[in-house]
PDB file of C-alpha atoms in Angstrom:
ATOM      1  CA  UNK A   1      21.145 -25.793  60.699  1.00  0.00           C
ATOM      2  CA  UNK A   2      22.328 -29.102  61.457  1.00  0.00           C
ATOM      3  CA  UNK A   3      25.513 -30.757  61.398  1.00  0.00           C
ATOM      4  CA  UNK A   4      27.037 -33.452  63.612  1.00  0.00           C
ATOM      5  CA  UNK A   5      30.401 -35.334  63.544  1.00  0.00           C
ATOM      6  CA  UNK A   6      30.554 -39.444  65.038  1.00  0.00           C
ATOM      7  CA  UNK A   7      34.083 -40.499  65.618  1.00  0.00           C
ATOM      8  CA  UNK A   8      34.935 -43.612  64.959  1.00  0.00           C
ATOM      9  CA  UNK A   9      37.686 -45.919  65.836  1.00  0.00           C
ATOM     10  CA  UNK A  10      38.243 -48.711  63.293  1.00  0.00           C
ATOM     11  CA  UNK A  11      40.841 -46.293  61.214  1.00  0.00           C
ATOM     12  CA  UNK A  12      43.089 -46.882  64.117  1.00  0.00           C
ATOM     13  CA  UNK A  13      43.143 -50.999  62.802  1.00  0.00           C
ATOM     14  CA  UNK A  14      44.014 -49.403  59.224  1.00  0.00           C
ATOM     15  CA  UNK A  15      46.768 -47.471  60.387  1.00  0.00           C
ATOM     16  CA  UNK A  16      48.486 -49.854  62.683  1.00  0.00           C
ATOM     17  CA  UNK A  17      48.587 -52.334  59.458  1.00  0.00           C
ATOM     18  CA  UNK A  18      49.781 -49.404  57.195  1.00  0.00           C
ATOM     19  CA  UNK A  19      52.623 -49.132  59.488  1.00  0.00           C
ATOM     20  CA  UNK A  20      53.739 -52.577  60.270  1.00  0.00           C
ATOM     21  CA  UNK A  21      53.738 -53.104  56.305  1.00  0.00           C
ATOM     22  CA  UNK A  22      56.278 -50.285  56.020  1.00  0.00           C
ATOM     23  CA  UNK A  23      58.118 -51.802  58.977  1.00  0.00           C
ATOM     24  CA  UNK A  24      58.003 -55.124  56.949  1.00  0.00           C
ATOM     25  CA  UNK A  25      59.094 -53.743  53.912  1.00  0.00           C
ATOM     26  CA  UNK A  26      62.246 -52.080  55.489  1.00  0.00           C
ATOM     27  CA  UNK A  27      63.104 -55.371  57.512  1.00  0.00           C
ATOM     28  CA  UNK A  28      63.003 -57.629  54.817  1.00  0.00           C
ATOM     29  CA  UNK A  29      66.430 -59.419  53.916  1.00  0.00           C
ATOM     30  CA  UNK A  30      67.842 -57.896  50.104  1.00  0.00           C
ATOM     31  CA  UNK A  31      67.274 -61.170  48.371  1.00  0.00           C
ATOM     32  CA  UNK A  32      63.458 -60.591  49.484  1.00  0.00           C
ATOM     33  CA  UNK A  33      62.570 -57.482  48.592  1.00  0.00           C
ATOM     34  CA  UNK A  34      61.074 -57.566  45.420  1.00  0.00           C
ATOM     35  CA  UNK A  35      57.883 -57.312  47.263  1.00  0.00           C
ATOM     36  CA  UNK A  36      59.194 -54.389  49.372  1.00  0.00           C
ATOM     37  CA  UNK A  37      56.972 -52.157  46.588  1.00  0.00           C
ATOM     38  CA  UNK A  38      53.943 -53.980  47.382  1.00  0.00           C
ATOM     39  CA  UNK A  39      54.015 -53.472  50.398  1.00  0.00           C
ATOM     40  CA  UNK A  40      54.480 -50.002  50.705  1.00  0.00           C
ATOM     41  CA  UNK A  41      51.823 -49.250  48.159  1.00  0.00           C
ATOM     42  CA  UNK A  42      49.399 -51.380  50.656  1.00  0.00           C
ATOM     43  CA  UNK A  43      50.720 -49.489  53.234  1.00  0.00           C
ATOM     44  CA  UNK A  44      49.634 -46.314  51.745  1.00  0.00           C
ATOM     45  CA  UNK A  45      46.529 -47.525  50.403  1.00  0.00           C
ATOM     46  CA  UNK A  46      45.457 -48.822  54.277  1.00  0.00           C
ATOM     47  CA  UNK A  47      46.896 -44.998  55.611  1.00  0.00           C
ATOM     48  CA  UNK A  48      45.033 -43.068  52.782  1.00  0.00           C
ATOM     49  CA  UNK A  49      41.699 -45.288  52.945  1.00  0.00           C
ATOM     50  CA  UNK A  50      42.039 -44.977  57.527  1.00  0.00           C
ATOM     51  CA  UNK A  51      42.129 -40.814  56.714  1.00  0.00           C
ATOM     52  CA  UNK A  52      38.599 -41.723  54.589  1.00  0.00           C
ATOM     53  CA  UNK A  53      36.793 -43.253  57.255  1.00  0.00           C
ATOM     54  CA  UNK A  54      37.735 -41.735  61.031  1.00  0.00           C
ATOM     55  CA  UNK A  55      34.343 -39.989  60.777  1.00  0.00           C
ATOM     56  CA  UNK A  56      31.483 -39.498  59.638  1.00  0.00           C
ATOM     57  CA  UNK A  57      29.619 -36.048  59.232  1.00  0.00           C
ATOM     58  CA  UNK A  58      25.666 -35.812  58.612  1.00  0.00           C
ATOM     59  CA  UNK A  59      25.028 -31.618  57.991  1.00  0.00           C
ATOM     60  CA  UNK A  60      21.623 -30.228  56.220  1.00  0.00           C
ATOM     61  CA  UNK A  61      22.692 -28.429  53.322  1.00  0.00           C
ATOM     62  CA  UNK A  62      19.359 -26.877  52.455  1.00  0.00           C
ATOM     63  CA  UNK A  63      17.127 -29.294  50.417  1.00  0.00           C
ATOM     64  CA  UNK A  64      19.795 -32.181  50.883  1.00  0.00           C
ATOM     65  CA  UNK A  65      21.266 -34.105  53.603  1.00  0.00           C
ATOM     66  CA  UNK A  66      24.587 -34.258  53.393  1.00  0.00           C
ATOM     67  CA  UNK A  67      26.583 -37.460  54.519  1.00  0.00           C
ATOM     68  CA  UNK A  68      30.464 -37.551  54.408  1.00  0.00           C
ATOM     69  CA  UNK A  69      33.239 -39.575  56.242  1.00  0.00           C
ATOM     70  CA  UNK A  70      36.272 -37.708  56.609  1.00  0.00           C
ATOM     71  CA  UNK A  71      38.637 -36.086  57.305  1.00  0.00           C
ATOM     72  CA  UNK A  72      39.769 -37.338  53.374  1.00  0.00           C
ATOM     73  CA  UNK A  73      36.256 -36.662  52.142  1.00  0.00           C
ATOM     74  CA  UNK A  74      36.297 -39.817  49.607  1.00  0.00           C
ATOM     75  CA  UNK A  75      32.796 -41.335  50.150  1.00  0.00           C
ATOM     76  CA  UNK A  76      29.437 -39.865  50.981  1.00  0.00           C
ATOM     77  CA  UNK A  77      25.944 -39.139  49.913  1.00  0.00           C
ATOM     78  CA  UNK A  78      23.095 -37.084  49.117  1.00  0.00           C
ATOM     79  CA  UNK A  79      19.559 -37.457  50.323  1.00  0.00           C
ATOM     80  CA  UNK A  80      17.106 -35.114  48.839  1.00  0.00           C
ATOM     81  CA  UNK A  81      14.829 -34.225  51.464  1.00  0.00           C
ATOM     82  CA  UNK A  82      11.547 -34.546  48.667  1.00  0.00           C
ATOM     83  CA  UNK A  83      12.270 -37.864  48.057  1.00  0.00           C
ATOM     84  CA  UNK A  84      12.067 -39.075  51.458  1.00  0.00           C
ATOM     85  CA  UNK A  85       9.171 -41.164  52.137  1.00  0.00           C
ATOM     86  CA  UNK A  86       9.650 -41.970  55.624  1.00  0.00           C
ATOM     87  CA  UNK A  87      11.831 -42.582  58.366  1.00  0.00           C
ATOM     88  CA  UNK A  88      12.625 -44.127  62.095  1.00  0.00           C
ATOM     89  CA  UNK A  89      14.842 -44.432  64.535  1.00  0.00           C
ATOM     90  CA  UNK A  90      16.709 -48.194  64.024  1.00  0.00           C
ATOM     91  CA  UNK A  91      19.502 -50.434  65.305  1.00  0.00           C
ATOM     92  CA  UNK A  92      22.163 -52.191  62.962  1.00  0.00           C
ATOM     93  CA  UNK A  93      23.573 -55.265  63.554  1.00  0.00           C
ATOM     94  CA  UNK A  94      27.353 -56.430  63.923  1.00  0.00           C
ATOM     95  CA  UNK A  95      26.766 -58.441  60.861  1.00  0.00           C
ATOM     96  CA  UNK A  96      25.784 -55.467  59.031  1.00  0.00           C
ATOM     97  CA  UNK A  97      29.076 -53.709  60.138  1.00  0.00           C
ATOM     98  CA  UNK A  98      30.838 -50.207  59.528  1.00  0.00           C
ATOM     99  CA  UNK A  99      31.492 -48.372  56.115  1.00  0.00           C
ATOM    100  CA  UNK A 100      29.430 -48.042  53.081  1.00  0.00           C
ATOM    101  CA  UNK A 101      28.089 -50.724  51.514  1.00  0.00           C
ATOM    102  CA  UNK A 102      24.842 -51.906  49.801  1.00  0.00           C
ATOM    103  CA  UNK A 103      22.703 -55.306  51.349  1.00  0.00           C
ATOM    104  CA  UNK A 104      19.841 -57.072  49.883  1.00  0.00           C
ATOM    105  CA  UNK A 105      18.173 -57.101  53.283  1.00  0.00           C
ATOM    106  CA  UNK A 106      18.452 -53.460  54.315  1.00  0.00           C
ATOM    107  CA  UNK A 107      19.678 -51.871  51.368  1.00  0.00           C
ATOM    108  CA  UNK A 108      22.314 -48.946  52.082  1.00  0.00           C
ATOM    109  CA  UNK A 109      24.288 -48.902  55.191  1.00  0.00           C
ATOM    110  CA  UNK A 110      26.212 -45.921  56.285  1.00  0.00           C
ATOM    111  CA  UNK A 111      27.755 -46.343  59.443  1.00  0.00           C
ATOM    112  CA  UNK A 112      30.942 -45.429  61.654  1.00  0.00           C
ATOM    113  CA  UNK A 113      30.599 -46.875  64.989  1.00  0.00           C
ATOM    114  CA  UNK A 114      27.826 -47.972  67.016  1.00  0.00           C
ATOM    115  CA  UNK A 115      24.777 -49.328  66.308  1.00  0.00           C
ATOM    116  CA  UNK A 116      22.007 -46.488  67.017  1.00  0.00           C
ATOM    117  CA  UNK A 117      20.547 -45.675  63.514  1.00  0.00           C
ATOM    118  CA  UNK A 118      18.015 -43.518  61.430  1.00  0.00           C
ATOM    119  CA  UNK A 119      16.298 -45.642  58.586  1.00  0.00           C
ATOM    120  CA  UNK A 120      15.173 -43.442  55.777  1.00  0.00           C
ATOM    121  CA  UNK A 121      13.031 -44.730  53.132  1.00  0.00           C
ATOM    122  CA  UNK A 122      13.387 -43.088  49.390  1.00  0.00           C
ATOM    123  CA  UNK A 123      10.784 -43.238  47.353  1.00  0.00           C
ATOM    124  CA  UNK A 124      11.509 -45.915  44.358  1.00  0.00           C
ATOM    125  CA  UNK A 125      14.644 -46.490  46.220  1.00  0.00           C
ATOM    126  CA  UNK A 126      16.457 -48.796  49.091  1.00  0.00           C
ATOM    127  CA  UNK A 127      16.412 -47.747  52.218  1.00  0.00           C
ATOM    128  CA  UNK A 128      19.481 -46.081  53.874  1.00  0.00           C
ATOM    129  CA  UNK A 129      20.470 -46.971  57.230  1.00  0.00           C
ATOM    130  CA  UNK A 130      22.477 -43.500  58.597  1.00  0.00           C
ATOM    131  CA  UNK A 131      24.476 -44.748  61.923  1.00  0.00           C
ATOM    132  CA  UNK A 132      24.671 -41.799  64.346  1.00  0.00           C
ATOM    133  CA  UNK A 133      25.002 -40.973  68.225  1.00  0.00           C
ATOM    134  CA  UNK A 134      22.435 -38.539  67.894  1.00  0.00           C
ATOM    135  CA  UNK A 135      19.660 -40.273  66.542  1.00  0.00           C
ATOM    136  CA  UNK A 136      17.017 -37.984  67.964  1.00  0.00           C
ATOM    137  CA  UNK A 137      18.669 -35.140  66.642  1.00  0.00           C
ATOM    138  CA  UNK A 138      18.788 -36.286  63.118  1.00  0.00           C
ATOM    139  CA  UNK A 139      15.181 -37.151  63.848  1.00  0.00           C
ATOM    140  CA  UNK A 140      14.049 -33.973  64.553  1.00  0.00           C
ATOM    141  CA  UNK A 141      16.008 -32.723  61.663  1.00  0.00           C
ATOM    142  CA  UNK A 142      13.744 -34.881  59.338  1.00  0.00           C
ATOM    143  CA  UNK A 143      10.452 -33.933  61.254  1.00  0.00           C
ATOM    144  CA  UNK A 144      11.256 -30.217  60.244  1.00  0.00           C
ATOM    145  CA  UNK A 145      12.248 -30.408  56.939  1.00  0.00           C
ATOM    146  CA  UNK A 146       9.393 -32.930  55.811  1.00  0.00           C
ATOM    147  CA  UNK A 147       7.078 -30.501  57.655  1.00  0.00           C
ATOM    148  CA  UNK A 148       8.467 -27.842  55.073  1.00  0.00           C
ATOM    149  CA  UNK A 149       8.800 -29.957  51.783  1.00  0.00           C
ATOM    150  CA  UNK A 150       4.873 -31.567  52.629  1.00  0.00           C
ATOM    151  CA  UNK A 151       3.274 -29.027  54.782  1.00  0.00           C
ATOM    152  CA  UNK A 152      -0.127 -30.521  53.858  1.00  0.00           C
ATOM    153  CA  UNK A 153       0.811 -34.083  54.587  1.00  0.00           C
ATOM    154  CA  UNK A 154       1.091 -35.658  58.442  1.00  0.00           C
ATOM    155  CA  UNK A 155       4.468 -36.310  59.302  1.00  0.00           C
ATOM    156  CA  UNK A 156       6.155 -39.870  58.827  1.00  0.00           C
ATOM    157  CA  UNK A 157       7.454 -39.239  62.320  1.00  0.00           C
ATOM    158  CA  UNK A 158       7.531 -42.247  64.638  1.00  0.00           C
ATOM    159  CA  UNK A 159       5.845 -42.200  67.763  1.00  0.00           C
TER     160      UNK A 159
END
């Protein structure tokens, strides 16, 4: 079984501004704060969305790879390991950045810190770009469980 945990460090950012809007909120004069609401609704929204993304977990769950960030396990994916066409070890850009979000050039990006990646190509499907430290390991993952969902095929293992 496979399961491995990147830390990242942008959720630090998040929290920092959750807290100086509550700070803001509590120092502003009484004729201002009208907007003291707003901003401690932002201020929980930037606290609840840093506990979303300080990491991000990629575990096999059987026929599925599982990806999560966490610990506040809002946003992830599945990947069925059948509809994998192919994969390979990768690099994403700073212009691509950190998160979850859909490109027209690469497709999905799902990435914490860093810029070591695994590119898997779906079948019918963009490609999804996982960001890990372990690249090889998630790799050899891939190798094994394509090996068992297409034993009669060669495979689409990177040299």
């Amino acid at each position: 079984m496979y399961q491995h945990t990147q830390y990242g460090y942008w959720h630090l950012l998040l929290i920092a501004g959750g807290v100086l809007m509550f700070i803001v909120s509590q120092d502003l004069p009484p004729e201002e704060r009208v907007g003291t609401p707003f901003l401690i609704a932002g201020g929980v929204i930037l606290v609840v969305i840093s506990l979303a993304f300080q990491h991000l977990t990629i575990r096999d769950e059987g026929d599925v790879l599982a990806v999560r960030f966490g610990p506040l396990p809002l946003f992830g994916i599945t990947i069925r390991y059948a509809d994998i066409e192919s994969f390979e070890r990768g690099k994403t850009s700073i212009l691509e950045g950190w998160g979850m979000h859909w490109g027209p050039r690469h497709g999905w990006t799902i990435n914490i810190w860093g810029f070591d990646c695994v590119v898997i190509r779906l079948k019918g499907r963009s490609p999804i770009r996982l960001g890990t430290d372990d690249p090889e390991g998630l790799c050899n993952l891939l190798q094994m469980k394509l090996l068992l969902v297409r034993p009669h095929e060669q495979t689409p293992f990177p040299a």
